[in-house]
DNA sequence: CGGGATCCCCATTGATACTG
DNA sequence: CAGTATCAATGGGGATCCCG
């Protein structure tokens, strides 16, 4: 009896953790933006704009701002002419690398499966 | 030169793979729904409805339908009275378990970090 | 170049009620 | 219990222009 309760309690915590993650990673583009920065280590605004197919500059700007607020990325203004801005993952952001990698692997497998059908 | 091209080509493939994954997993609730089924192995409609806080039956129905179309979950009608429907992950859906686990772990860490700030 | 501001539409979602 | 149907609203996000 106690045991069943503990199970359920544990599942609730797990579900909450998943929700916490998704709260940060939600939005149509967030994962893609993080991937771009993650795979290139450092990436400029216009580069990401190009990497993430279909995103508008408004949305990119918004997503980057949110990611910065959540301390997943670091924004650096380079004093070049004209100005360029560089984004990189923070240590906390880097801890998402495993998830990005898993999503990449899974995406490849999924594509195979779809084309096989 | 060739080498740089290869790098970029590889990154493009990785980015596409991430997008492929997110195409399937998008939607406000999909990950949470999968988590519920994943953690309990088998789960009924009303159970998931209860697990995923805030979801409406309409949305749950819709998300489940999409997940079934993408062959991530299997739907089984039990001939009980009244009828109940059971959902479980397919083999392909089970391959998401790693991602769910990582999201759980990351969510826990993230929560710690937020409260520490 | 890297964004901010504005306008505006339609898809996503919620609420509610109904059915087998 | 497991959905469906219908209506309404909101805000996500595209397009465009502008600015430092």
PDB file of C-alpha atoms (C1' of nucleotides) in Angstrom:
ATOM      1  CA  UNK A   1       0.000   0.000   0.000  1.00  0.00           C
ATOM      2  CA  UNK A   2       2.718   2.386   1.018  1.00  0.00           C
ATOM      3  CA  UNK A   3       4.648   1.047  -1.890  1.00  0.00           C
ATOM      4  CA  UNK A   4       1.977   1.901  -4.433  1.00  0.00           C
ATOM      5  CA  UNK A   5       1.685   5.393  -3.047  1.00  0.00           C
ATOM      6  CA  UNK A   6       5.425   5.853  -3.372  1.00  0.00           C
ATOM      7  CA  UNK A   7       5.291   4.723  -6.976  1.00  0.00           C
ATOM      8  CA  UNK A   8       2.612   7.200  -7.805  1.00  0.00           C
ATOM      9  CA  UNK A   9       4.398   9.946  -5.950  1.00  0.00           C
ATOM     10  CA  UNK A  10       7.539   9.210  -7.900  1.00  0.00           C
ATOM     11  CA  UNK A  11       5.719   9.282 -11.213  1.00  0.00           C
ATOM     12  CA  UNK A  12       4.213  12.623 -10.327  1.00  0.00           C
ATOM     13  CA  UNK A  13       7.646  14.014  -9.643  1.00  0.00           C
ATOM     14  CA  UNK A  14       8.931  12.633 -12.920  1.00  0.00           C
ATOM     15  CA  UNK A  15       6.013  14.107 -14.811  1.00  0.00           C
ATOM     16  CA  UNK A  16       6.586  17.450 -13.163  1.00  0.00           C
ATOM     17  CA  UNK A  17      10.238  17.340 -14.127  1.00  0.00           C
ATOM     18  CA  UNK A  18       9.324  16.685 -17.739  1.00  0.00           C
ATOM     19  CA  UNK A  19       6.927  19.607 -17.642  1.00  0.00           C
ATOM     20  CA  UNK A  20       9.619  21.822 -16.139  1.00  0.00           C
ATOM     21  CA  UNK A  21      11.898  20.940 -19.018  1.00  0.00           C
ATOM     22  CA  UNK A  22       9.266  21.558 -21.616  1.00  0.00           C
ATOM     23  CA  UNK A  23       8.337  24.886 -20.085  1.00  0.00           C
ATOM     24  CA  UNK A  24      11.795  26.065 -20.970  1.00  0.00           C
ATOM     25  CA  UNK A  25      12.078  24.262 -24.279  1.00  0.00           C
ATOM     26  CA  UNK A  26       8.613  24.905 -25.648  1.00  0.00           C
ATOM     27  CA  UNK A  27       7.943  27.137 -28.557  1.00  0.00           C
ATOM     28  CA  UNK A  28       8.146  26.127 -32.141  1.00  0.00           C
ATOM     29  CA  UNK A  29      11.842  26.913 -32.593  1.00  0.00           C
ATOM     30  CA  UNK A  30      13.633  26.688 -29.268  1.00  0.00           C
ATOM     31  CA  UNK A  31      15.141  23.253 -29.698  1.00  0.00           C
ATOM     32  CA  UNK A  32      16.257  24.045 -33.233  1.00  0.00           C
ATOM     33  CA  UNK A  33      17.901  27.273 -32.110  1.00  0.00           C
ATOM     34  CA  UNK A  34      19.724  25.519 -29.300  1.00  0.00           C
ATOM     35  CA  UNK A  35      20.850  22.806 -31.698  1.00  0.00           C
ATOM     36  CA  UNK A  36      22.317  25.350 -34.048  1.00  0.00           C
ATOM     37  CA  UNK A  37      24.329  26.992 -31.298  1.00  0.00           C
ATOM     38  CA  UNK A  38      25.196  23.643 -29.776  1.00  0.00           C
ATOM     39  CA  UNK A  39      26.584  22.100 -32.940  1.00  0.00           C
ATOM     40  CA  UNK A  40      28.619  25.142 -33.921  1.00  0.00           C
ATOM     41  CA  UNK A  41      29.638  26.133 -30.360  1.00  0.00           C
ATOM     42  CA  UNK A  42      29.505  29.817 -31.259  1.00  0.00           C
ATOM     43  CA  UNK A  43      27.052  31.238 -33.710  1.00  0.00           C
ATOM     44  CA  UNK A  44      25.944  34.660 -34.852  1.00  0.00           C
ATOM     45  CA  UNK A  45      22.395  35.896 -35.180  1.00  0.00           C
ATOM     46  CA  UNK A  46      22.310  35.777 -38.953  1.00  0.00           C
ATOM     47  CA  UNK A  47      23.911  32.332 -38.976  1.00  0.00           C
ATOM     48  CA  UNK A  48      21.225  30.921 -36.724  1.00  0.00           C
ATOM     49  CA  UNK A  49      18.635  32.685 -38.833  1.00  0.00           C
ATOM     50  CA  UNK A  50      19.989  30.727 -41.752  1.00  0.00           C
ATOM     51  CA  UNK A  51      20.386  27.431 -39.890  1.00  0.00           C
ATOM     52  CA  UNK A  52      16.851  27.294 -38.602  1.00  0.00           C
ATOM     53  CA  UNK A  53      14.821  27.004 -41.740  1.00  0.00           C
ATOM     54  CA  UNK A  54      11.687  29.104 -41.805  1.00  0.00           C
ATOM     55  CA  UNK A  55      12.213  31.164 -38.679  1.00  0.00           C
ATOM     56  CA  UNK A  56      11.687  34.928 -38.909  1.00  0.00           C
ATOM     57  CA  UNK A  57      14.046  37.417 -37.323  1.00  0.00           C
ATOM     58  CA  UNK A  58      11.333  38.487 -34.934  1.00  0.00           C
ATOM     59  CA  UNK A  59      10.843  34.983 -33.650  1.00  0.00           C
ATOM     60  CA  UNK A  60      14.547  34.286 -33.467  1.00  0.00           C
ATOM     61  CA  UNK A  61      15.035  37.449 -31.480  1.00  0.00           C
ATOM     62  CA  UNK A  62      12.256  36.448 -29.132  1.00  0.00           C
ATOM     63  CA  UNK A  63      13.424  32.882 -28.658  1.00  0.00           C
ATOM     64  CA  UNK A  64      17.005  33.978 -28.032  1.00  0.00           C
ATOM     65  CA  UNK A  65      15.830  36.426 -25.421  1.00  0.00           C
ATOM     66  CA  UNK A  66      13.880  33.759 -23.599  1.00  0.00           C
ATOM     67  CA  UNK A  67      16.781  31.332 -23.722  1.00  0.00           C
ATOM     68  CA  UNK A  68      19.046  33.997 -22.322  1.00  0.00           C
ATOM     69  CA  UNK A  69      16.574  34.708 -19.529  1.00  0.00           C
ATOM     70  CA  UNK A  70      16.606  31.028 -18.667  1.00  0.00           C
ATOM     71  CA  UNK A  71      20.382  31.184 -18.606  1.00  0.00           C
ATOM     72  CA  UNK A  72      20.828  28.635 -21.327  1.00  0.00           C
ATOM     73  CA  UNK A  73      22.781  30.859 -23.692  1.00  0.00           C
ATOM     74  CA  UNK A  74      25.208  33.736 -23.395  1.00  0.00           C
ATOM     75  CA  UNK A  75      25.021  36.775 -25.654  1.00  0.00           C
ATOM     76  CA  UNK A  76      28.160  38.612 -26.651  1.00  0.00           C
ATOM     77  CA  UNK A  77      28.313  41.754 -28.746  1.00  0.00           C
ATOM     78  CA  UNK A  78      31.437  41.805 -30.866  1.00  0.00           C
ATOM     79  CA  UNK A  79      32.763  45.249 -31.667  1.00  0.00           C
ATOM     80  CA  UNK A  80      33.194  44.607 -35.329  1.00  0.00           C
ATOM     81  CA  UNK A  81      31.991  46.817 -38.136  1.00  0.00           C
ATOM     82  CA  UNK A  82      29.139  46.331 -38.649  1.00  0.00           C
ATOM     83  CA  UNK A  83      28.206  44.998 -35.231  1.00  0.00           C
ATOM     84  CA  UNK A  84      27.687  41.267 -34.916  1.00  0.00           C
ATOM     85  CA  UNK A  85      26.346  39.340 -31.974  1.00  0.00           C
ATOM     86  CA  UNK A  86      27.530  35.956 -30.934  1.00  0.00           C
ATOM     87  CA  UNK A  87      25.632  33.347 -28.996  1.00  0.00           C
ATOM     88  CA  UNK A  88      26.983  30.376 -27.145  1.00  0.00           C
ATOM     89  CA  UNK A  89      25.646  27.902 -24.637  1.00  0.00           C
ATOM     90  CA  UNK A  90      26.227  28.473 -20.958  1.00  0.00           C
ATOM     91  CA  UNK A  91      27.301  25.597 -18.786  1.00  0.00           C
ATOM     92  CA  UNK A  92      23.675  25.000 -17.966  1.00  0.00           C
ATOM     93  CA  UNK A  93      22.801  25.134 -21.641  1.00  0.00           C
ATOM     94  CA  UNK A  94      25.547  22.654 -22.419  1.00  0.00           C
ATOM     95  CA  UNK A  95      23.843  20.142 -20.168  1.00  0.00           C
ATOM     96  CA  UNK A  96      21.200  19.938 -22.884  1.00  0.00           C
ATOM     97  CA  UNK A  97      23.715  18.454 -25.285  1.00  0.00           C
ATOM     98  CA  UNK A  98      22.738  14.912 -24.388  1.00  0.00           C
ATOM     99  CA  UNK A  99      19.128  15.653 -25.219  1.00  0.00           C
ATOM    100  CA  UNK A 100      20.063  17.311 -28.508  1.00  0.00           C
ATOM    101  CA  UNK A 101      22.179  14.318 -29.426  1.00  0.00           C
ATOM    102  CA  UNK A 102      19.372  11.938 -28.554  1.00  0.00           C
ATOM    103  CA  UNK A 103      16.907  13.932 -30.606  1.00  0.00           C
ATOM    104  CA  UNK A 104      19.317  13.837 -33.524  1.00  0.00           C
ATOM    105  CA  UNK A 105      19.788  10.090 -33.320  1.00  0.00           C
ATOM    106  CA  UNK A 106      16.084   9.513 -32.889  1.00  0.00           C
ATOM    107  CA  UNK A 107      15.235  11.815 -35.777  1.00  0.00           C
ATOM    108  CA  UNK A 108      17.502   9.863 -38.096  1.00  0.00           C
ATOM    109  CA  UNK A 109      15.954   6.571 -37.044  1.00  0.00           C
ATOM    110  CA  UNK A 110      12.475   8.004 -37.383  1.00  0.00           C
ATOM    111  CA  UNK A 111      13.176   9.228 -40.896  1.00  0.00           C
ATOM    112  CA  UNK A 112      14.390   5.756 -41.854  1.00  0.00           C
ATOM    113  CA  UNK A 113      11.251   4.232 -40.409  1.00  0.00           C
ATOM    114  CA  UNK A 114       8.969   6.643 -42.230  1.00  0.00           C
ATOM    115  CA  UNK A 115      10.608   6.071 -45.587  1.00  0.00           C
ATOM    116  CA  UNK A 116      10.588   2.342 -45.045  1.00  0.00           C
ATOM    117  CA  UNK A 117       6.824   2.364 -44.613  1.00  0.00           C
TER     118      UNK A 117
ATOM    119  CA  UNK B   1      38.208  23.031 -47.907  1.00  0.00           C
ATOM    120  CA  UNK B   2      36.568  19.709 -48.507  1.00  0.00           C
ATOM    121  CA  UNK B   3      36.747  19.205 -44.817  1.00  0.00           C
ATOM    122  CA  UNK B   4      34.827  22.369 -43.981  1.00  0.00           C
ATOM    123  CA  UNK B   5      32.162  21.492 -46.484  1.00  0.00           C
ATOM    124  CA  UNK B   6      31.774  18.091 -44.900  1.00  0.00           C
ATOM    125  CA  UNK B   7      31.394  19.674 -41.476  1.00  0.00           C
ATOM    126  CA  UNK B   8      28.641  21.940 -42.669  1.00  0.00           C
ATOM    127  CA  UNK B   9      26.937  19.149 -44.513  1.00  0.00           C
ATOM    128  CA  UNK B  10      26.997  17.064 -41.361  1.00  0.00           C
ATOM    129  CA  UNK B  11      25.548  19.872 -39.269  1.00  0.00           C
ATOM    130  CA  UNK B  12      22.764  20.313 -41.767  1.00  0.00           C
ATOM    131  CA  UNK B  13      21.889  16.647 -41.492  1.00  0.00           C
ATOM    132  CA  UNK B  14      21.944  16.858 -37.720  1.00  0.00           C
ATOM    133  CA  UNK B  15      19.735  19.906 -37.756  1.00  0.00           C
ATOM    134  CA  UNK B  16      17.324  18.188 -40.089  1.00  0.00           C
ATOM    135  CA  UNK B  17      17.209  15.179 -37.793  1.00  0.00           C
ATOM    136  CA  UNK B  18      16.344  17.393 -34.843  1.00  0.00           C
ATOM    137  CA  UNK B  19      13.599  19.006 -36.880  1.00  0.00           C
ATOM    138  CA  UNK B  20      12.272  15.593 -37.871  1.00  0.00           C
ATOM    139  CA  UNK B  21      12.046  14.649 -34.217  1.00  0.00           C
ATOM    140  CA  UNK B  22      10.337  17.857 -33.249  1.00  0.00           C
ATOM    141  CA  UNK B  23       7.839  17.549 -36.081  1.00  0.00           C
ATOM    142  CA  UNK B  24       6.551  14.444 -34.377  1.00  0.00           C
ATOM    143  CA  UNK B  25       6.900  15.669 -30.825  1.00  0.00           C
ATOM    144  CA  UNK B  26       5.544  19.172 -31.284  1.00  0.00           C
ATOM    145  CA  UNK B  27       2.346  20.347 -29.761  1.00  0.00           C
ATOM    146  CA  UNK B  28       1.888  21.613 -26.282  1.00  0.00           C
ATOM    147  CA  UNK B  29       1.211  18.234 -24.699  1.00  0.00           C
ATOM    148  CA  UNK B  30       2.803  15.497 -26.746  1.00  0.00           C
ATOM    149  CA  UNK B  31       5.878  14.923 -24.617  1.00  0.00           C
ATOM    150  CA  UNK B  32       3.842  14.942 -21.431  1.00  0.00           C
ATOM    151  CA  UNK B  33       1.370  12.430 -22.864  1.00  0.00           C
ATOM    152  CA  UNK B  34       4.174  10.128 -23.960  1.00  0.00           C
ATOM    153  CA  UNK B  35       5.776  10.434 -20.539  1.00  0.00           C
ATOM    154  CA  UNK B  36       2.594   9.401 -18.837  1.00  0.00           C
ATOM    155  CA  UNK B  37       2.254   6.298 -20.961  1.00  0.00           C
ATOM    156  CA  UNK B  38       5.954   5.617 -20.758  1.00  0.00           C
ATOM    157  CA  UNK B  39       6.207   5.726 -16.997  1.00  0.00           C
ATOM    158  CA  UNK B  40       3.125   3.591 -16.408  1.00  0.00           C
ATOM    159  CA  UNK B  41       3.650   1.267 -19.400  1.00  0.00           C
ATOM    160  CA  UNK B  42      -0.080   0.957 -19.943  1.00  0.00           C
ATOM    161  CA  UNK B  43      -2.445   3.785 -19.292  1.00  0.00           C
ATOM    162  CA  UNK B  44      -6.110   4.519 -19.905  1.00  0.00           C
ATOM    163  CA  UNK B  45      -7.558   7.647 -21.430  1.00  0.00           C
ATOM    164  CA  UNK B  46      -8.879   9.065 -18.197  1.00  0.00           C
ATOM    165  CA  UNK B  47      -5.657   8.255 -16.384  1.00  0.00           C
ATOM    166  CA  UNK B  48      -3.611  10.239 -18.868  1.00  0.00           C
ATOM    167  CA  UNK B  49      -6.182  12.996 -18.678  1.00  0.00           C
ATOM    168  CA  UNK B  50      -5.460  13.111 -14.981  1.00  0.00           C
ATOM    169  CA  UNK B  51      -1.681  12.756 -15.297  1.00  0.00           C
ATOM    170  CA  UNK B  52      -1.231  15.597 -17.711  1.00  0.00           C
ATOM    171  CA  UNK B  53      -2.278  18.605 -15.723  1.00  0.00           C
ATOM    172  CA  UNK B  54      -4.385  21.099 -17.604  1.00  0.00           C
ATOM    173  CA  UNK B  55      -5.051  19.122 -20.769  1.00  0.00           C
ATOM    174  CA  UNK B  56      -8.626  18.942 -22.033  1.00  0.00           C
ATOM    175  CA  UNK B  57     -10.183  15.747 -23.307  1.00  0.00           C
ATOM    176  CA  UNK B  58     -10.385  17.246 -26.765  1.00  0.00           C
ATOM    177  CA  UNK B  59      -6.682  17.947 -26.880  1.00  0.00           C
ATOM    178  CA  UNK B  60      -5.778  14.600 -25.387  1.00  0.00           C
ATOM    179  CA  UNK B  61      -7.872  12.867 -27.984  1.00  0.00           C
ATOM    180  CA  UNK B  62      -6.197  14.822 -30.736  1.00  0.00           C
ATOM    181  CA  UNK B  63      -2.663  14.287 -29.476  1.00  0.00           C
ATOM    182  CA  UNK B  64      -3.244  10.574 -28.988  1.00  0.00           C
ATOM    183  CA  UNK B  65      -4.547  10.306 -32.529  1.00  0.00           C
ATOM    184  CA  UNK B  66      -1.461  11.978 -33.921  1.00  0.00           C
ATOM    185  CA  UNK B  67       0.854   9.831 -31.865  1.00  0.00           C
ATOM    186  CA  UNK B  68      -0.936   6.743 -33.087  1.00  0.00           C
ATOM    187  CA  UNK B  69      -0.612   7.935 -36.684  1.00  0.00           C
ATOM    188  CA  UNK B  70       3.111   8.312 -36.157  1.00  0.00           C
ATOM    189  CA  UNK B  71       3.167   4.784 -34.785  1.00  0.00           C
ATOM    190  CA  UNK B  72       4.475   5.791 -31.409  1.00  0.00           C
ATOM    191  CA  UNK B  73       1.595   4.377 -29.409  1.00  0.00           C
ATOM    192  CA  UNK B  74      -0.818   1.501 -29.705  1.00  0.00           C
ATOM    193  CA  UNK B  75      -4.496   1.843 -28.897  1.00  0.00           C
ATOM    194  CA  UNK B  76      -6.422  -1.069 -27.433  1.00  0.00           C
ATOM    195  CA  UNK B  77     -10.120  -1.127 -26.666  1.00  0.00           C
ATOM    196  CA  UNK B  78     -10.853  -3.296 -23.655  1.00  0.00           C
ATOM    197  CA  UNK B  79     -14.246  -4.915 -23.620  1.00  0.00           C
ATOM    198  CA  UNK B  80     -15.070  -3.937 -20.107  1.00  0.00           C
ATOM    199  CA  UNK B  81     -18.247  -2.292 -18.908  1.00  0.00           C
ATOM    200  CA  UNK B  82     -18.125   0.623 -19.418  1.00  0.00           C
ATOM    201  CA  UNK B  83     -15.651   0.543 -22.240  1.00  0.00           C
ATOM    202  CA  UNK B  84     -12.129   1.632 -21.455  1.00  0.00           C
ATOM    203  CA  UNK B  85      -9.258   2.237 -23.839  1.00  0.00           C
ATOM    204  CA  UNK B  86      -5.686   1.461 -23.098  1.00  0.00           C
ATOM    205  CA  UNK B  87      -2.636   3.082 -24.596  1.00  0.00           C
ATOM    206  CA  UNK B  88       0.893   1.776 -24.646  1.00  0.00           C
ATOM    207  CA  UNK B  89       4.083   2.650 -26.453  1.00  0.00           C
ATOM    208  CA  UNK B  90       5.011   0.748 -29.572  1.00  0.00           C
ATOM    209  CA  UNK B  91       8.562  -0.453 -30.016  1.00  0.00           C
ATOM    210  CA  UNK B  92       9.251   2.713 -31.914  1.00  0.00           C
ATOM    211  CA  UNK B  93       7.667   4.771 -29.176  1.00  0.00           C
ATOM    212  CA  UNK B  94       9.754   2.975 -26.587  1.00  0.00           C
ATOM    213  CA  UNK B  95      12.862   4.253 -28.302  1.00  0.00           C
ATOM    214  CA  UNK B  96      11.873   7.655 -26.936  1.00  0.00           C
ATOM    215  CA  UNK B  97      12.412   6.429 -23.401  1.00  0.00           C
ATOM    216  CA  UNK B  98      15.988   7.719 -23.320  1.00  0.00           C
ATOM    217  CA  UNK B  99      14.818  11.175 -24.275  1.00  0.00           C
ATOM    218  CA  UNK B 100      12.060  11.131 -21.667  1.00  0.00           C
ATOM    219  CA  UNK B 101      14.524  10.045 -19.025  1.00  0.00           C
ATOM    220  CA  UNK B 102      16.952  12.777 -19.996  1.00  0.00           C
ATOM    221  CA  UNK B 103      14.204  15.376 -19.952  1.00  0.00           C
ATOM    222  CA  UNK B 104      13.254  14.184 -16.484  1.00  0.00           C
ATOM    223  CA  UNK B 105      16.791  14.408 -15.187  1.00  0.00           C
ATOM    224  CA  UNK B 106      17.330  17.773 -16.807  1.00  0.00           C
ATOM    225  CA  UNK B 107      14.052  19.098 -15.468  1.00  0.00           C
ATOM    226  CA  UNK B 108      15.038  18.187 -11.935  1.00  0.00           C
ATOM    227  CA  UNK B 109      18.407  19.881 -12.300  1.00  0.00           C
ATOM    228  CA  UNK B 110      16.815  22.905 -13.864  1.00  0.00           C
ATOM    229  CA  UNK B 111      14.357  23.261 -11.014  1.00  0.00           C
ATOM    230  CA  UNK B 112      17.200  23.138  -8.531  1.00  0.00           C
ATOM    231  CA  UNK B 113      19.039  25.820 -10.466  1.00  0.00           C
ATOM    232  CA  UNK B 114      16.006  28.087 -10.637  1.00  0.00           C
ATOM    233  CA  UNK B 115      15.297  27.851  -6.939  1.00  0.00           C
ATOM    234  CA  UNK B 116      18.944  28.398  -6.133  1.00  0.00           C
ATOM    235  CA  UNK B 117      18.912  31.710  -7.983  1.00  0.00           C
TER     236      UNK B 117
ATOM    237  C1'  DC C   1      24.063  43.479 -38.892  1.00  0.00           C
ATOM    238  C1'  DG C   2      20.923  42.659 -35.144  1.00  0.00           C
ATOM    239  C1'  DG C   3      17.052  43.549 -33.647  1.00  0.00           C
ATOM    240  C1'  DG C   4      12.511  46.512 -32.166  1.00  0.00           C
ATOM    241  C1'  DA C   5       7.677  48.067 -33.386  1.00  0.00           C
ATOM    242  C1'  DT C   6       3.397  47.518 -35.616  1.00  0.00           C
ATOM    243  C1'  DC C   7      -0.311  45.371 -37.948  1.00  0.00           C
ATOM    244  C1'  DC C   8      -3.058  41.499 -38.555  1.00  0.00           C
ATOM    245  C1'  DC C   9      -4.632  36.855 -39.560  1.00  0.00           C
ATOM    246  C1'  DC C  10      -5.770  32.208 -38.717  1.00  0.00           C
ATOM    247  C1'  DA C  11      -4.555  28.007 -36.330  1.00  0.00           C
ATOM    248  C1'  DT C  12      -4.415  26.240 -31.844  1.00  0.00           C
ATOM    249  C1'  DT C  13      -6.677  25.758 -27.836  1.00  0.00           C
ATOM    250  C1'  DG C  14     -10.312  26.118 -24.268  1.00  0.00           C
ATOM    251  C1'  DA C  15     -15.112  25.613 -22.656  1.00  0.00           C
ATOM    252  C1'  DT C  16     -19.161  23.420 -22.904  1.00  0.00           C
ATOM    253  C1'  DA C  17     -22.374  20.148 -24.223  1.00  0.00           C
ATOM    254  C1'  DC C  18     -23.561  15.871 -26.332  1.00  0.00           C
ATOM    255  C1'  DT C  19     -23.218  10.648 -27.808  1.00  0.00           C
ATOM    256  C1'  DG C  20     -22.380   5.489 -28.057  1.00  0.00           C
TER     257       DG C  20
ATOM    258  C1'  DC D   1     -15.617   5.897 -20.086  1.00  0.00           C
ATOM    259  C1'  DA D   2     -13.864   7.630 -24.264  1.00  0.00           C
ATOM    260  C1'  DG D   3     -14.405  10.357 -27.198  1.00  0.00           C
ATOM    261  C1'  DT D   4     -17.053  14.233 -30.860  1.00  0.00           C
ATOM    262  C1'  DA D   5     -19.122  18.550 -32.124  1.00  0.00           C
ATOM    263  C1'  DT D   6     -19.509  23.339 -32.066  1.00  0.00           C
ATOM    264  C1'  DC D   7     -18.366  28.041 -30.879  1.00  0.00           C
ATOM    265  C1'  DA D   8     -15.431  31.527 -29.457  1.00  0.00           C
ATOM    266  C1'  DA D   9     -11.246  33.766 -28.237  1.00  0.00           C
ATOM    267  C1'  DT D  10      -6.352  34.533 -27.876  1.00  0.00           C
ATOM    268  C1'  DG D  11      -2.029  34.843 -29.019  1.00  0.00           C
ATOM    269  C1'  DG D  12       1.583  32.789 -31.864  1.00  0.00           C
ATOM    270  C1'  DG D  13       3.805  34.058 -35.480  1.00  0.00           C
ATOM    271  C1'  DG D  14       4.329  36.043 -40.425  1.00  0.00           C
ATOM    272  C1'  DA D  15       5.141  40.326 -43.175  1.00  0.00           C
ATOM    273  C1'  DT D  16       6.901  44.671 -43.385  1.00  0.00           C
ATOM    274  C1'  DC D  17       9.215  48.728 -42.084  1.00  0.00           C
ATOM    275  C1'  DC D  18      12.380  51.082 -39.244  1.00  0.00           C
ATOM    276  C1'  DC D  19      16.517  52.215 -36.394  1.00  0.00           C
ATOM    277  C1'  DG D  20      21.351  52.434 -34.132  1.00  0.00           C
TER     278       DG D  20
END
